[in-house]
Amino acid sequence: MSFPTTPALFSRRDVRLADLAADRSATLLQVYAWMQLARTGDNRILDLFRQGLIRGTVTGGQGNEALICPLALLADKSVDVVSFSHRDFGGHIVWSDHFCDHLAQYFANAGSPTKAREGNIHHGDPKTRSLPMISHLGIMLSNVVGAVDSQRRNGRNAVGFAFFGDGSSSTGDIHESMNLASVLGVPVIFVIENNGYAYSTPTCEQFVSPNLFERARGYGMEGFEMDCADPENVVRQLGAAIDRARATARPILIEAKTFRLRGHAAYDTCDYMKPGEAEAILAGDPMPKWRAKLAAAGLGAQLDAIDAEVRDYVETCIKAAMALPPISPEGMEADLFAPDTPPMPWTPSLDSGGPSSREAATENLTMAQAINRVLRKILSERPESLVLGQDIGTYGGAFKVTEGLLKDFGRPRVLSTPLCESASTGYAIGMACIGHRPIEEFQFADFATDATTQIVLNAATYHFRAGQKVPVVFRFPCGGGLTFGSFHSQELESAYLSFPGLKAIYPSTPQDAFNAFLAAYEDDNPVIIFEHKGLYRRGKHPVKWDPNYREVWQPKQVLSGDFATIVTYGEMVLHCTEAAKYFAEEYETTFDLFDLRALSPLKLDAIKASVAKTGRLIIVHEGRRTHGFGAELVSRLTEEHFSQLKAAPLRIAALDLPVPFAPELEKVYRPSQEKIIDAIAAWMG
Ligand SMILES: Cc1ncc(C[n+]2csc(CCOP(=O)(O)OP(=O)(O)O)c2C)c(N)n1
Ligand SMILES: [Mg+2]
């Protein structure tokens, strides 16, 4: 795409404190020029929205320029990490890319950096560590923490910038992220853009203590207030803070007093304000005041020249960006997942030359041991790997699956996190955006619900909306039968996999678990591994290095027969195998039995062929029936062979209840070998 030549005025995107000392006027004019470009851009975007040429909505940054332009100019854009918010158009245009790229994002045409899959300011530039925001406020903070930590682990002296408004300051993720950054010692500058309102809600309805920056003390970090009426003041205060964060590797909280000059968004009439209030806010606009100050200092002619050049440049760029062709839907489905990559060069043995290398060809291991061994292998052979989760270090995890890893690989590669599922997950996502490949353990799969936004809306959508690979493995210890009750026993596959963009494997044997980790680890997409807790120590089984470990993405035929096709996964594979053996012995009735293994993407060809052969289908899973995974399987497996079916498909699943606690109740709730036999027998009629 050929865009208008960028004027010399905008050829420099950096300002350092030393520049102010060396040539104060030139430096302030440079800051002014970028602020004027941001303001003019924002104003014109608003006009174009009102003309119906931009869709969705626009949340203008008018009033925020004096914060965001100096900040982006001061950042070291060769190493630093940022995630701009919905008021930060000025930051985007300084950080990277041509002004037209940012406009094309609003026009949602072929030039859009998100391929028009995201609207207005939901873009970034992952290749320069500008992490595109999702709407959910607060979510991006922990991504910045993880990305900065990734940079620093790779020897780059990076600082991060994470933004939130006075309203967003009330979310839980803000707290989790600041605490995490402080505990881990990650130098992120958390910037509260306090503009007095969140949508229509004034700060007095948002929090009680008037000084948000004072929260910093509670997190053990420095905090201060910054008046953004004077950009020179911002350059000086912010520049010094960035230097401190970089030198000390400590986070800082800055409460920036900024302005929201145009209400919340394009459609906001501000009628929730007191009479005259909106006008008073507009009158407080720092831009004309600062301009007058600079003009009074003798820079009037230069300012006039800048204003004229900005006006022309913005109009030329709008024309160029508007002239781009409309977006094509081509490739949209293919882009959901990052493409497959070649296998990693694993040592062809269970272990590696790591701290506990053993050369045995085959060993008998429990599933917990197999996972421990494969984590060791990954940590030994892949320097970009790390494992994280609650209590996974000295304690070895709630199920002792990570036992001994801390001793052998040390912190921070084996990282016990504070109790903060959302921020830990966001941290892992941020690391994955930079080049690390984290493996995150949830203590129980149930607690992943606290990280749902990070998993299903952030990680899972990243490649689709930004072309960014997010290689994270999420370990979900799941399933019931252990008297753990409603909040420690659930099967969550249908909930999570109803969102696009996640891969998932649910192994039923120690060998498959070993293989699943290698296959998931080297995948460039977020992958959930469901680990049934009841299988962790269900006997020892042979495990060996399997060069075909990627076959775990395909179903495995466990038994062959002709009466019906049984499809299942997880612990139910064991129950179904026993049930099928019973029918073979007692009734001379045999089944094709498939262990699905990969729940996403579904690979159903072999199973469809089996259904075509047997004409009967039985789905067994431990999760609940309604909206359960079986509904999707039945539909997909019968739609092609519906008229050839000899019987209605049978679904065996849990009751539509929370998982009850007492063993007598849980037995009734969950499928068991006996219940599977009874259900099939009744169905056979
Ligand atoms: C978690 C979440 N809840 C609600 C919204 C809808 N929303 C978008 S912006 C906004 C107001 C945010 O206020 P503040 O954090 O002060 O930022 P400002 O818009 O003032 O810059 C709301 C409620 C959202 N994006 N995310
Ligand atoms: Mg606000």
XYZ file of C-alpha atoms and ligand atoms in Angstrom:
712
model
C 0.000 0.000 0.000
C 1.447 3.374 -0.867
C 0.705 6.054 1.676
C 1.579 9.758 1.558
C 5.168 10.532 2.515
C 5.462 11.224 6.211
C 6.517 14.854 6.753
C 9.917 15.467 8.328
C 7.967 16.843 11.293
C 7.000 13.285 12.201
C 10.172 11.484 11.265
C 11.316 11.406 14.898
C 9.231 9.393 17.330
C 11.499 9.723 20.350
C 12.054 12.306 23.020
C 14.593 11.946 25.815
C 14.995 14.114 28.890
C 18.406 15.113 27.574
C 16.703 16.583 24.499
C 14.864 19.050 26.713
C 18.140 20.179 28.197
C 19.866 20.345 24.813
C 17.165 22.168 22.847
C 14.072 22.874 24.865
C 12.148 24.740 22.173
C 12.701 22.152 19.473
C 11.730 19.356 21.849
C 8.545 21.061 22.968
C 7.605 21.779 19.361
C 8.116 18.115 18.563
C 5.773 17.146 21.400
C 3.272 19.772 20.268
C 3.327 18.506 16.682
C 2.446 14.962 17.717
C -0.264 16.228 20.067
C -1.725 18.329 17.278
C -1.660 15.348 14.917
C -3.457 13.249 17.535
C -6.050 15.945 18.221
C -6.716 16.687 14.571
C -6.948 12.972 13.838
C -9.378 12.370 16.686
C -11.512 15.345 15.670
C -11.668 14.278 12.051
C -12.482 10.683 13.033
C -15.422 12.074 15.016
C -16.584 14.096 11.981
C -16.299 11.058 9.724
C -18.252 8.967 12.218
C -21.008 11.563 12.241
C -21.038 11.485 8.452
C -21.587 7.734 8.586
C -18.186 6.993 7.055
C -16.925 5.249 10.188
C -18.959 2.562 11.901
C -19.209 1.211 15.411
C -18.306 3.986 17.758
C -15.411 6.281 18.500
C -14.107 6.971 21.980
C -12.020 10.033 21.354
C -8.768 10.848 23.064
C -9.375 14.603 22.964
C -7.913 15.836 26.255
C -5.569 12.916 26.728
C -2.862 14.028 24.290
C -0.746 15.803 26.873
C -0.310 12.475 28.641
C -0.189 9.942 25.886
C 1.977 11.686 23.287
C 4.817 12.499 25.695
C 4.581 8.963 27.087
C 4.856 7.294 23.687
C 7.695 9.646 22.716
C 9.596 8.884 25.920
C 9.229 5.095 25.696
C 12.099 3.054 24.311
C 10.141 1.587 21.460
C 12.887 -0.871 20.598
C 12.280 -2.844 23.822
C 9.351 -1.452 25.809
C 5.836 -2.881 25.922
C 2.569 -1.008 25.814
C -1.123 -1.681 25.629
C -2.967 1.486 24.786
C -6.503 2.117 25.964
C -9.504 3.573 24.187
C -8.322 7.154 24.851
C -4.875 6.671 23.414
C -5.032 7.361 19.686
C -2.096 9.730 20.175
C -0.019 6.911 21.625
C -0.728 4.604 18.710
C 0.319 7.101 16.070
C 3.608 7.808 17.828
C 4.440 4.188 18.649
C 4.456 2.665 15.189
C 3.163 2.488 11.644
C 1.948 5.125 9.237
C -0.836 7.503 10.222
C -2.890 5.946 7.401
C -2.704 2.512 9.036
C -4.437 3.919 12.085
C -7.079 5.635 9.984
C -7.673 2.459 7.970
C -8.432 0.713 11.252
C -11.350 3.118 11.694
C -12.475 2.763 8.098
C -12.369 -1.031 8.595
C -11.116 -1.560 5.076
C -8.322 -3.563 3.431
C -5.674 -1.452 5.165
C -6.960 -2.176 8.651
C -4.250 -3.620 10.921
C -6.863 -5.977 12.367
C -8.076 -6.933 8.892
C -11.245 -5.134 10.000
C -12.000 -7.956 12.415
C -11.865 -5.447 15.242
C -13.221 -1.927 15.231
C -12.137 1.595 16.183
C -9.168 1.666 18.537
C -8.906 -2.064 19.180
C -5.676 -2.381 17.318
C -2.043 -2.465 18.209
C 1.139 -3.644 16.665
C 2.271 -6.886 18.283
C 5.540 -6.939 16.342
C 6.588 -3.743 18.131
C 5.130 -4.953 21.456
C 2.056 -2.746 21.282
C -0.518 -5.235 22.511
C -3.967 -4.602 21.034
C -6.658 -4.042 23.617
C -9.795 -6.070 23.983
C -12.824 -4.197 25.258
C -12.816 -5.709 28.709
C -11.242 -3.030 30.832
C -8.385 -4.103 33.059
C -7.613 -7.243 31.121
C -4.581 -5.901 29.264
C -2.611 -4.917 32.348
C -1.390 -8.403 33.160
C -0.511 -8.973 29.488
C 1.888 -6.046 29.779
C 3.346 -7.482 32.995
C 3.993 -10.820 31.259
C 5.393 -9.277 28.095
C 7.788 -7.051 30.040
C 8.927 -9.994 32.138
C 9.499 -11.951 28.946
C 11.619 -9.136 27.563
C 13.668 -8.887 30.744
C 14.168 -12.644 30.979
C 15.626 -12.322 27.485
C 18.050 -9.689 28.706
C 16.243 -6.629 27.391
C 15.924 -3.751 29.824
C 12.270 -3.140 29.074
C 9.619 -1.128 30.851
C 5.882 -1.570 30.303
C 3.034 0.904 30.085
C -0.451 -0.140 31.087
C -3.440 2.163 31.236
C -6.733 2.243 33.008
C -9.344 4.852 33.716
C -10.866 6.041 36.962
C -13.757 3.669 36.245
C -11.562 0.719 35.364
C -9.742 1.241 38.661
C -12.656 -0.605 40.272
C -12.080 -3.880 38.411
C -10.441 -6.888 40.001
C -7.892 -7.303 37.234
C -6.338 -3.946 38.061
C -5.657 -5.124 41.575
C -4.427 -8.557 40.509
C -2.070 -7.096 37.925
C -0.501 -4.431 40.110
C 0.003 -6.920 42.889
C 1.532 -9.441 40.498
C 3.916 -6.881 38.998
C 5.034 -5.861 42.456
C 5.452 -9.419 43.735
C 7.420 -10.471 40.646
C 9.357 -7.214 40.410
C 8.301 -6.276 36.898
C 8.750 -2.597 35.971
C 5.391 -1.686 34.558
C 4.212 1.901 34.779
C 0.530 1.672 35.564
C -1.134 4.849 34.409
C -4.569 5.793 35.705
C -6.113 8.102 33.172
C -8.313 9.877 35.686
C -10.636 12.041 33.614
C -13.359 12.270 36.232
C -15.927 10.050 34.573
C -16.480 6.459 33.574
C -19.117 6.623 30.873
C -21.731 8.551 32.894
C -20.430 7.584 36.341
C -18.521 10.274 38.274
C -15.570 9.272 40.431
C -17.547 9.823 43.644
C -19.680 6.822 42.711
C -16.617 4.805 41.760
C -14.389 4.972 44.851
C -14.227 6.671 48.225
C -10.612 7.659 48.704
C -10.012 10.690 46.456
C -6.405 9.833 45.671
C -6.094 6.731 43.564
C -2.310 6.921 43.439
C -2.216 6.273 47.182
C -3.219 2.708 46.448
C 0.386 2.199 45.319
C 1.521 1.971 48.926
C -0.710 -1.060 49.418
C 1.075 -2.806 46.589
C 4.521 -1.874 47.825
C 5.262 0.367 44.883
C 5.882 4.038 44.253
C 2.865 6.102 43.318
C 2.313 9.719 42.466
C -0.140 12.116 40.929
C 0.623 13.885 37.668
C -1.114 16.984 36.401
C -1.502 16.672 32.643
C -2.417 20.282 31.963
C 1.166 21.087 31.001
C 2.888 18.678 28.601
C 6.366 19.873 29.535
C 5.655 18.935 33.117
C 4.499 15.528 31.888
C 7.687 15.000 29.894
C 9.829 15.806 32.912
C 7.862 13.803 35.501
C 7.218 10.855 33.262
C 10.718 10.773 31.819
C 12.192 10.586 35.302
C 9.693 7.899 36.344
C 10.521 5.773 33.309
C 14.218 6.057 34.128
C 13.531 4.993 37.722
C 11.408 2.026 36.694
C 14.035 0.899 34.206
C 16.829 1.204 36.743
C 15.058 -0.354 39.718
C 12.901 -2.947 37.939
C 10.027 -1.837 40.177
C 6.510 -0.951 39.028
C 5.124 2.557 39.526
C 1.537 3.778 39.741
C 0.829 7.192 38.250
C -2.511 8.881 38.632
C -2.608 11.123 35.597
C -5.179 13.877 35.899
C -6.426 14.053 32.347
C -9.398 15.427 30.455
C -12.301 13.843 28.637
C -13.331 16.730 26.462
C -15.948 15.074 24.304
C -17.866 12.854 26.689
C -17.587 9.110 26.673
C -18.060 8.435 22.960
C -19.354 9.968 19.768
C -22.975 9.509 20.751
C -22.601 10.923 24.291
C -24.769 13.996 24.924
C -23.377 14.400 28.466
C -26.879 15.135 29.783
C -26.010 13.320 33.009
C -23.730 16.233 33.889
C -24.667 19.346 35.820
C -25.675 22.359 33.699
C -22.559 23.995 32.297
C -20.270 21.170 33.370
C -19.547 19.803 29.899
C -18.779 23.330 28.704
C -16.468 23.894 31.662
C -14.580 20.686 30.896
C -14.178 21.755 27.293
C -12.951 25.159 28.432
C -10.253 23.408 30.471
C -8.699 21.953 27.303
C -4.935 22.059 27.904
C -3.997 22.240 24.213
C -4.894 25.881 23.433
C -3.513 26.953 26.799
C -0.199 25.297 26.139
C -0.146 26.631 22.610
C -0.656 30.144 23.946
C 2.183 29.616 26.417
C 4.546 28.443 23.684
C 3.484 31.307 21.432
C 4.132 33.767 24.220
C 7.617 32.299 24.467
C 8.227 33.324 20.840
C 7.307 30.102 19.024
C 4.138 31.422 17.348
C 5.390 31.187 13.765
C 6.593 27.613 14.207
C 3.286 26.651 15.796
C 1.362 28.168 12.874
C 3.510 26.209 10.452
C 2.975 22.975 12.391
C -0.786 23.490 12.514
C -0.958 24.081 8.761
C 1.212 21.081 7.978
C -0.816 18.831 10.276
C -4.076 19.977 8.681
C -2.820 19.173 5.185
C -1.235 15.894 6.192
C -4.341 14.632 7.983
C -6.575 15.450 5.005
C -4.161 13.792 2.570
C -4.007 10.723 4.773
C -7.798 10.533 5.177
C -8.150 10.567 1.386
C -5.500 7.855 1.007
C -6.929 5.651 3.762
C -10.491 6.036 2.504
C -9.423 5.054 -0.994
C -8.282 1.620 0.139
C -10.439 -1.263 -1.072
C -13.063 -2.833 1.166
C -12.013 -5.750 3.330
C -12.397 -9.220 1.866
C -13.722 -12.085 3.982
C -11.144 -14.363 2.383
C -8.939 -16.168 4.879
C -11.112 -15.265 7.847
C -11.782 -18.841 8.906
C -8.239 -19.998 8.192
C -6.915 -17.224 10.441
C -8.710 -18.425 13.544
C -5.726 -20.559 14.464
C -2.048 -19.832 13.943
C -0.757 -22.205 11.269
C 0.785 -25.565 12.087
C 4.531 -25.581 12.539
C 7.099 -28.386 12.100
C 7.763 -30.567 15.169
C 10.355 -29.320 17.620
C 13.664 -31.200 17.703
C 12.969 -33.259 20.818
C 15.553 -35.728 22.142
C 13.995 -39.089 21.197
C 13.685 -40.373 24.758
C 11.432 -39.917 27.768
C 14.019 -37.721 29.417
C 16.636 -35.344 28.153
C 20.167 -34.709 29.177
C 18.638 -32.703 32.015
C 19.040 -33.077 35.738
C 17.331 -36.486 36.008
C 18.088 -38.111 32.696
C 17.303 -41.794 32.391
C 17.593 -43.838 29.255
C 14.940 -46.513 29.836
C 13.028 -47.292 26.659
C 9.699 -47.874 28.388
C 8.712 -47.126 31.970
C 5.599 -47.794 33.952
C 4.226 -44.480 35.149
C 1.072 -43.044 36.597
C -0.471 -40.209 34.615
C 0.774 -37.735 37.236
C 4.297 -39.110 36.829
C 4.022 -39.016 33.043
C 3.043 -35.342 33.165
C 5.837 -34.592 35.591
C 8.293 -36.307 33.252
C 7.106 -34.492 30.159
C 7.251 -31.146 31.981
C 10.835 -31.991 32.915
C 11.581 -32.838 29.327
C 10.100 -29.590 28.069
C 11.889 -27.497 30.719
C 15.159 -29.273 29.911
C 15.009 -28.967 26.175
C 13.136 -25.734 25.561
C 14.692 -22.609 27.110
C 11.616 -20.530 26.266
C 9.407 -22.747 28.430
C 8.226 -22.065 31.955
C 5.570 -23.516 34.206
C 3.454 -21.370 36.480
C 0.539 -21.752 38.823
C -0.456 -21.674 42.442
C 1.631 -23.734 44.872
C 3.477 -25.463 42.050
C 6.948 -24.714 43.423
C 8.123 -26.112 46.748
C 4.780 -27.802 47.352
C 4.696 -29.435 43.906
C 1.114 -28.463 43.115
C -2.158 -29.559 44.671
C -1.780 -32.957 42.977
C 2.027 -33.068 43.211
C 2.303 -33.115 39.442
C 5.081 -30.501 39.436
C 6.960 -32.083 42.344
C 10.710 -31.541 42.201
C 10.632 -29.162 39.242
C 11.481 -26.094 41.298
C 14.521 -27.838 42.785
C 15.830 -28.789 39.370
C 14.898 -25.786 37.268
C 14.573 -22.983 39.818
C 12.467 -19.881 39.917
C 11.493 -18.108 37.685
C 11.097 -21.055 35.274
C 8.978 -22.833 37.854
C 6.917 -19.971 39.120
C 4.502 -20.140 42.011
C 2.082 -17.296 41.494
C -0.074 -15.336 43.901
C -3.737 -16.342 43.987
C -4.878 -14.477 40.888
C -6.122 -16.673 38.050
C -6.952 -13.819 35.720
C -3.681 -11.912 36.075
C -1.588 -15.104 36.018
C -3.262 -16.078 32.786
C -2.881 -12.587 31.347
C 0.771 -12.690 32.395
C 1.204 -16.008 30.545
C -0.505 -14.571 27.461
C 1.790 -11.529 27.527
C 4.848 -13.785 27.776
C 3.598 -15.878 24.872
C 3.226 -12.747 22.729
C 6.930 -12.067 23.121
C 8.356 -15.556 22.586
C 8.095 -17.507 25.816
C 5.879 -20.587 25.878
C 4.254 -20.814 29.321
C 2.486 -23.853 30.721
C -0.032 -22.708 33.300
C -1.508 -25.013 35.910
C -4.909 -24.188 37.319
C -5.126 -25.711 40.760
C -8.511 -27.086 39.784
C -10.069 -26.549 36.368
C -13.006 -24.946 38.187
C -10.879 -21.921 39.089
C -10.191 -21.212 35.441
C -13.600 -19.565 35.402
C -11.894 -16.632 37.130
C -9.658 -16.352 34.060
C -12.381 -16.927 31.490
C -12.053 -13.551 29.805
C -8.309 -13.984 29.446
C -8.686 -17.481 28.026
C -11.678 -17.251 25.726
C -11.774 -13.589 24.718
C -8.136 -12.623 24.830
C -5.875 -15.606 24.120
C -8.365 -17.409 21.906
C -9.101 -14.416 19.688
C -5.579 -13.019 19.407
C -4.574 -14.662 16.161
C -7.860 -13.888 14.478
C -7.810 -10.197 15.360
C -4.080 -9.433 15.374
C -2.260 -12.270 13.598
C -0.421 -12.884 16.861
C 0.388 -16.411 17.959
C -0.245 -17.175 21.618
C 1.417 -20.486 22.502
C 0.185 -21.165 26.035
C -0.764 -24.526 27.509
C -3.513 -24.360 30.113
C -3.590 -27.356 32.446
C -7.122 -28.080 33.696
C -7.246 -30.739 36.469
C -10.895 -31.627 36.104
C -13.535 -34.240 36.688
C -15.354 -35.770 39.616
C -15.718 -39.008 41.506
C -13.407 -37.866 44.285
C -15.921 -36.259 46.660
C -14.674 -32.742 45.952
C -18.054 -31.101 45.421
C -19.339 -28.474 43.033
C -16.319 -26.251 42.785
C -13.551 -28.827 42.438
C -15.082 -31.460 40.160
C -16.426 -29.912 37.015
C -16.013 -30.792 33.382
C -15.759 -27.500 31.544
C -15.012 -28.512 27.974
C -18.346 -27.555 26.477
C -18.277 -24.163 28.208
C -14.783 -23.262 27.019
C -14.888 -24.893 23.608
C -18.060 -23.084 22.607
C -15.697 -20.133 22.139
C -13.632 -20.211 18.946
C -9.852 -20.189 18.951
C -8.939 -22.755 21.584
C -7.454 -26.181 20.987
C -7.952 -28.936 23.559
C -6.803 -32.454 24.332
C -8.232 -34.749 26.989
C -5.885 -37.722 27.472
C -7.035 -40.943 29.115
C -3.695 -42.761 29.459
C -0.265 -41.777 30.794
C 1.211 -42.243 27.295
C -1.400 -39.977 25.737
C -0.807 -37.422 28.478
C 2.928 -37.456 27.733
C 2.259 -37.078 24.016
C -0.424 -34.443 24.564
C 2.035 -32.157 26.325
C 4.583 -32.351 23.529
C 1.910 -31.797 20.889
C 0.269 -28.941 22.795
C 3.552 -27.321 23.735
C 4.774 -26.999 20.188
C 1.450 -25.694 18.907
C 1.345 -21.943 18.328
C -2.177 -21.655 19.746
C -3.615 -21.690 23.236
C -4.269 -25.323 24.126
C -6.222 -26.632 27.108
C -5.168 -30.019 28.435
C -7.937 -31.570 30.494
C -6.405 -33.805 33.133
C -8.914 -35.990 34.935
C -7.880 -35.984 38.573
C -9.223 -39.496 38.999
C -6.722 -40.683 36.382
C -3.639 -39.099 37.949
C -2.898 -42.211 40.013
C -5.069 -44.921 38.426
C -2.231 -47.471 38.205
C 1.037 -47.400 36.342
C 1.079 -47.905 32.603
C 3.859 -48.132 30.025
C 5.123 -44.827 28.695
C 7.845 -44.428 26.107
C 9.165 -41.878 23.685
C 6.689 -41.944 20.823
C 7.883 -40.276 17.627
C 4.246 -40.111 16.509
C 3.177 -38.064 19.515
C 1.208 -35.699 17.268
C -1.290 -38.471 16.589
C -2.827 -37.481 19.898
C -4.652 -34.823 17.855
C -6.594 -37.723 16.286
C -9.053 -40.095 17.960
C -7.786 -43.526 18.944
C -9.792 -46.662 18.266
C -9.718 -48.614 21.511
C -11.998 -51.540 20.561
C -13.454 -52.885 17.340
C -16.942 -54.223 16.860
C -20.006 -53.981 14.725
C -23.111 -53.284 16.785
C -22.583 -49.596 17.501
C -19.977 -46.871 17.666
C -19.139 -45.550 21.134
C -17.383 -42.188 21.346
C -15.985 -40.985 24.636
C -12.956 -39.388 26.311
C -11.271 -38.892 29.674
C -12.066 -41.211 32.545
C -15.147 -42.452 30.686
C -12.842 -44.289 28.258
C -12.055 -46.702 31.091
C -15.700 -47.180 32.042
C -16.774 -47.617 28.426
C -14.024 -50.154 27.790
C -15.220 -52.239 30.738
C -18.849 -51.844 29.687
C -18.041 -52.935 26.120
C -16.153 -55.961 27.424
C -19.208 -56.866 29.472
C -21.456 -56.732 26.409
C -18.973 -58.788 24.387
C -18.867 -61.480 27.071
C -22.517 -61.528 28.129
C -24.310 -60.697 24.889
C -21.717 -61.322 22.169
C -22.374 -57.738 21.142
C -19.335 -55.742 20.107
C -18.641 -52.055 19.653
C -16.253 -49.774 17.875
C -14.969 -47.713 20.790
C -13.175 -44.429 20.136
C -11.237 -42.307 22.600
C -11.688 -38.839 21.121
C -8.487 -37.398 22.717
C -8.559 -34.051 20.875
C -11.718 -32.109 21.665
C -10.663 -29.176 19.469
C -10.194 -29.181 16.597
C -12.430 -32.219 16.167
C -11.079 -34.876 13.829
C -14.043 -37.105 13.133
C -13.360 -38.873 9.826
C -12.558 -42.292 11.312
C -15.527 -42.075 13.667
C -17.883 -41.044 10.857
C -16.738 -44.067 8.874
C -17.486 -46.233 11.886
C -20.975 -44.760 12.293
C -21.596 -45.368 8.591
C -20.638 -48.989 9.200
C -22.492 -49.687 12.460
C -25.464 -47.360 11.947
C -25.630 -46.729 15.692
C -23.991 -44.062 17.839
C -23.432 -43.812 21.582
C -21.772 -40.772 23.160
C -20.549 -40.981 26.741
C -19.108 -38.075 28.690
C -18.797 -37.047 32.284
C -19.997 -33.487 31.847
C -23.601 -32.402 32.065
C -26.055 -33.360 29.365
C -27.681 -30.034 28.495
C -25.394 -28.005 26.214
C -22.932 -30.827 26.812
C -20.177 -31.808 24.430
C -22.214 -34.816 23.358
C -24.799 -32.621 21.678
C -22.183 -31.297 19.271
C -20.766 -34.769 18.677
C -24.150 -36.316 17.948
C -24.947 -33.570 15.504
C -21.658 -33.714 13.649
C -21.518 -37.504 13.559
C -25.028 -38.070 12.317
C -25.734 -35.227 9.932
C -24.114 -37.054 7.013
C -25.495 -40.506 7.794
C -28.788 -39.603 9.348
C -30.970 -41.595 6.969
C -28.810 -44.706 7.405
C -29.000 -44.753 11.208
C -30.645 -47.825 12.666
C -31.458 -46.173 15.986
C -31.655 -42.777 17.589
C -28.243 -41.811 19.011
C -27.761 -42.446 22.726
C -26.208 -39.797 24.956
C -24.938 -40.818 28.383
C -23.896 -37.851 30.504
C -24.119 -36.348 33.982
C -27.336 -34.952 35.405
C -28.049 -31.273 34.835
C -27.052 -30.348 38.349
C -24.134 -28.773 40.166
C -21.720 -31.574 41.109
C -23.032 -32.838 44.470
C -20.634 -33.597 47.288
C -21.498 -36.848 49.096
C -20.317 -40.027 47.315
C -23.889 -41.398 47.324
C -25.057 -38.285 45.482
C -22.116 -37.988 43.133
C -22.647 -41.613 42.101
C -26.132 -40.738 40.949
C -24.917 -37.560 39.262
C -22.082 -39.032 37.178
C -22.005 -41.803 34.579
C -20.373 -44.975 35.882
C -19.623 -48.366 34.383
C -22.912 -49.761 35.747
C -24.951 -46.806 34.548
C -23.376 -47.010 31.103
C -24.223 -50.725 30.895
C -27.808 -50.077 32.048
C -28.312 -47.233 29.605
C -26.950 -49.184 26.650
C -28.942 -52.278 27.587
C -32.163 -50.250 27.795
C -31.363 -48.586 24.477
C -30.676 -51.956 22.844
C -34.136 -52.777 24.126
C -15.188 -4.840 32.066
C -15.915 -3.799 31.268
N -17.134 -3.350 31.703
C -17.786 -2.408 31.001
C -17.254 -1.891 29.851
C -18.023 -0.822 29.045
N -17.270 0.467 29.128
C -16.448 0.866 28.147
S -15.608 2.269 28.520
C -16.400 2.390 30.011
C -16.052 3.507 30.942
C -14.639 3.418 31.384
O -14.338 4.452 32.219
P -12.867 4.780 32.633
O -12.186 3.545 33.064
O -12.888 5.888 33.592
O -12.187 5.207 31.260
P -12.589 6.458 30.343
O -13.574 5.973 29.350
O -13.125 7.515 31.222
O -11.318 6.862 29.697
C -17.288 1.337 30.193
C -18.148 1.156 31.374
C -16.022 -2.412 29.432
N -15.450 -1.993 28.294
N -15.366 -3.335 30.155
Mg -12.669 7.933 33.169
